[in-house]
């Protein structure tokens, strides 16, 4: 059973984050908070089926292959990507639950935001 | 005129992020990617009216006053908070557009995600 992330961590606009939730969320945000990692992640996320091998994604990003591998490892360690070897290529896929958790935290459809923007 | 952030930076699931968009987004994510900053930001965002003075928010977070001030400065520099002095207190308010920009980037209501979760 998948637990809906919105019900585990309430949006940060609704109530103050707990220390535990903040530590967990900071790990994911830190992994995403790098321009090259954001671009690699986006290249995988927007690729057909939400998965891609390095051969598919590194073309438009001007960094070395070891650098790409390092960044993909960081994203995987943060639980944002999974990887699977098929023949001679490793395929990376986004973890939708991880993205949902961040998006739920930043959910702007709350009464609190109505107060902010009124 | 406020430009809707959703129309400037498409969700990263829909198409690969440009280098410029990735650099800008990484700055905001990096500012949020710290447990204490996340908790301070959440305390302000969830406070009545989306604004608070340091006296309102630092109670539940066990760090020194200079540390709180440093973290608030980082959040302000990243465009996530504004500040305004009133009498002897500085009031901080969330910048809804900045949060919207991040949330729009992570928007999961896209055809791409349908592909991921199918």
XYZ file of C-alpha atoms in Angstrom:
236
model
C 0.000 0.000 0.000
C 1.295 3.428 -0.945
C 0.803 6.062 1.748
C -0.205 9.404 0.266
C 2.649 11.790 0.982
C 0.221 14.675 1.444
C -1.125 12.971 4.555
C 2.271 12.266 6.057
C 3.834 15.719 5.723
C 1.298 18.563 5.683
C 2.080 21.482 3.388
C 4.520 23.881 5.017
C 1.991 26.654 4.549
C -0.537 24.878 6.746
C 1.494 24.151 9.850
C 5.142 24.387 10.959
C 7.269 21.462 9.767
C 8.476 19.035 12.395
C 12.228 18.565 12.808
C 12.061 15.046 11.363
C 10.065 16.099 8.295
C 12.429 19.028 7.723
C 15.540 16.809 7.857
C 14.038 14.307 5.409
C 12.792 16.984 3.015
C 16.094 18.883 3.133
C 17.924 15.757 1.888
C 15.733 15.588 -1.219
C 15.853 19.324 -1.877
C 19.644 19.334 -1.464
C 19.949 16.601 -4.066
C 17.840 18.634 -6.500
C 19.503 21.958 -5.655
C 22.207 21.776 -8.310
C 21.757 23.018 -11.884
C 23.323 19.953 -13.516
C 21.367 17.524 -11.339
C 18.146 19.421 -12.009
C 18.783 19.183 -15.753
C 19.673 15.490 -15.617
C 16.626 14.784 -13.471
C 14.401 16.771 -15.815
C 15.865 15.007 -18.853
C 14.982 11.629 -17.300
C 11.573 12.756 -15.984
C 10.521 14.206 -19.324
C 11.847 11.261 -21.340
C 9.298 8.825 -22.686
C 7.989 6.654 -19.835
C 9.866 8.678 -17.209
C 13.032 6.632 -17.642
C 16.188 6.962 -19.681
C 19.688 5.606 -20.021
C 22.715 7.870 -19.807
C 23.017 7.590 -23.583
C 19.624 9.334 -23.892
C 20.183 12.258 -21.575
C 23.767 13.458 -21.414
C 23.857 14.783 -24.989
C 22.558 18.275 -24.260
C 24.426 18.731 -20.978
C 28.053 19.741 -21.262
C 29.683 17.769 -18.449
C 31.946 14.708 -18.452
C 30.608 11.170 -18.170
C 32.072 10.643 -14.655
C 30.395 13.887 -13.554
C 27.058 12.702 -14.945
C 27.492 9.401 -13.100
C 28.312 11.197 -9.846
C 25.209 13.398 -10.081
C 22.949 10.460 -10.936
C 24.329 8.644 -7.895
C 23.433 11.607 -5.645
C 19.883 11.689 -7.044
C 19.555 7.951 -6.538
C 20.878 8.138 -2.960
C 18.246 10.785 -2.176
C 15.502 8.456 -3.366
C 14.633 10.598 -6.388
C 15.757 8.063 -9.008
C 15.954 4.312 -9.303
C 18.369 2.523 -11.595
C 18.339 -0.800 -13.412
C 20.999 -2.387 -15.604
C 19.825 -3.770 -18.964
C 22.501 -5.263 -21.210
C 25.331 -2.726 -21.261
C 23.296 0.329 -20.182
C 21.964 1.507 -16.840
C 18.445 2.915 -17.050
C 17.320 5.580 -14.580
C 13.691 6.254 -13.672
C 12.065 8.959 -11.556
C 10.422 8.011 -8.258
C 7.024 9.723 -8.553
C 6.349 9.425 -4.804
C 9.461 11.472 -4.003
C 8.389 14.270 -6.337
C 4.853 14.111 -4.984
C 6.181 14.478 -1.448
C 8.011 17.691 -2.348
C 5.074 19.020 -4.361
C 2.671 18.227 -1.496
C 4.926 20.102 0.910
C 4.834 23.126 -1.366
C 1.128 22.757 -2.045
C -0.226 26.219 -2.625
C -3.896 25.317 -2.690
C -4.336 25.971 0.994
C -6.287 28.442 3.058
C -2.972 29.802 4.289
C -1.995 30.978 0.823
C -5.351 32.685 0.423
C -4.324 34.716 3.466
C -0.913 35.456 1.927
C -2.226 36.626 -1.415
C -5.361 38.449 -0.191
C 1.987 42.801 -14.334
C 2.889 39.518 -12.715
C 3.989 36.837 -15.164
C 2.652 33.424 -14.221
C 5.637 31.296 -13.307
C 3.989 28.192 -14.725
C 4.257 29.715 -18.181
C 7.898 30.730 -17.842
C 9.371 27.454 -16.605
C 7.500 24.346 -17.791
C 7.311 21.439 -15.351
C 10.494 19.388 -15.439
C 8.419 16.333 -16.268
C 7.182 17.883 -19.486
C 10.440 18.928 -21.136
C 14.138 19.119 -20.212
C 14.992 22.224 -18.180
C 17.107 24.861 -19.891
C 20.453 25.746 -18.339
C 19.167 29.191 -17.294
C 16.011 27.825 -15.654
C 18.056 25.158 -13.847
C 20.512 27.719 -12.441
C 17.702 29.956 -11.185
C 15.712 27.080 -9.689
C 18.799 25.570 -8.029
C 19.353 28.841 -6.120
C 15.865 28.678 -4.588
C 16.065 24.958 -3.853
C 19.498 25.371 -2.249
C 18.105 28.059 0.052
C 15.288 25.719 1.107
C 17.518 22.637 1.346
C 18.425 23.028 5.004
C 16.340 21.641 7.882
C 16.488 24.810 9.998
C 15.671 27.070 7.036
C 12.802 24.799 6.014
C 11.378 24.971 9.534
C 11.791 28.760 9.768
C 10.237 29.182 6.323
C 7.367 26.875 7.261
C 6.832 28.718 10.564
C 6.506 32.007 8.671
C 4.416 30.549 5.833
C 1.970 28.884 8.200
C 1.720 31.895 10.509
C -1.423 34.000 10.269
C -1.310 36.089 7.085
C 1.871 34.372 5.848
C 4.105 36.744 7.803
C 5.770 36.701 11.186
C 8.434 38.446 13.231
C 11.373 36.537 14.687
C 9.643 36.720 18.067
C 6.792 34.618 16.625
C 8.803 31.855 15.021
C 12.059 31.060 16.775
C 10.442 29.641 19.923
C 10.111 26.062 18.726
C 13.441 25.911 16.886
C 16.486 25.298 19.036
C 19.111 27.532 17.403
C 20.667 30.836 18.500
C 19.263 34.202 17.457
C 22.264 35.023 15.183
C 21.785 31.634 13.467
C 18.099 32.384 12.905
C 19.031 35.773 11.441
C 21.610 34.192 9.133
C 19.113 31.640 7.808
C 16.421 34.280 7.281
C 18.964 36.339 5.324
C 19.689 33.355 3.038
C 15.966 32.825 2.404
C 15.522 36.527 1.663
C 18.512 36.608 -0.705
C 16.986 33.706 -2.639
C 13.767 35.647 -3.117
C 11.718 33.333 -0.900
C 11.025 35.897 1.837
C 10.617 39.648 2.077
C 11.308 41.623 5.244
C 9.955 44.862 6.690
C 10.923 46.662 9.888
C 8.036 47.780 12.115
C 8.963 49.522 15.352
C 11.635 47.301 16.946
C 10.810 44.087 15.085
C 11.527 42.879 11.545
C 8.590 41.060 9.967
C 9.194 38.372 7.353
C 6.673 37.316 4.719
C 6.694 34.510 2.156
C 6.889 35.378 -1.541
C 4.031 33.295 -2.985
C 5.374 33.626 -6.551
C 8.647 31.969 -5.567
C 6.847 28.988 -4.028
C 4.522 28.811 -7.017
C 7.517 28.694 -9.351
C 8.967 25.674 -7.529
C 5.575 23.969 -7.272
C 4.935 24.578 -10.983
C 8.295 23.025 -11.810
C 7.380 19.943 -9.814
C 3.833 19.875 -11.167
C 2.782 16.269 -11.294
C -0.462 16.766 -13.164
C 1.173 16.182 -16.509
C 0.877 13.608 -19.213
C 4.491 12.670 -18.542
C 3.692 11.493 -15.037
C 0.771 9.466 -16.318
C 3.398 7.645 -18.352
C 5.576 7.177 -15.280
C 2.866 5.793 -13.048
C 0.974 3.751 -15.656
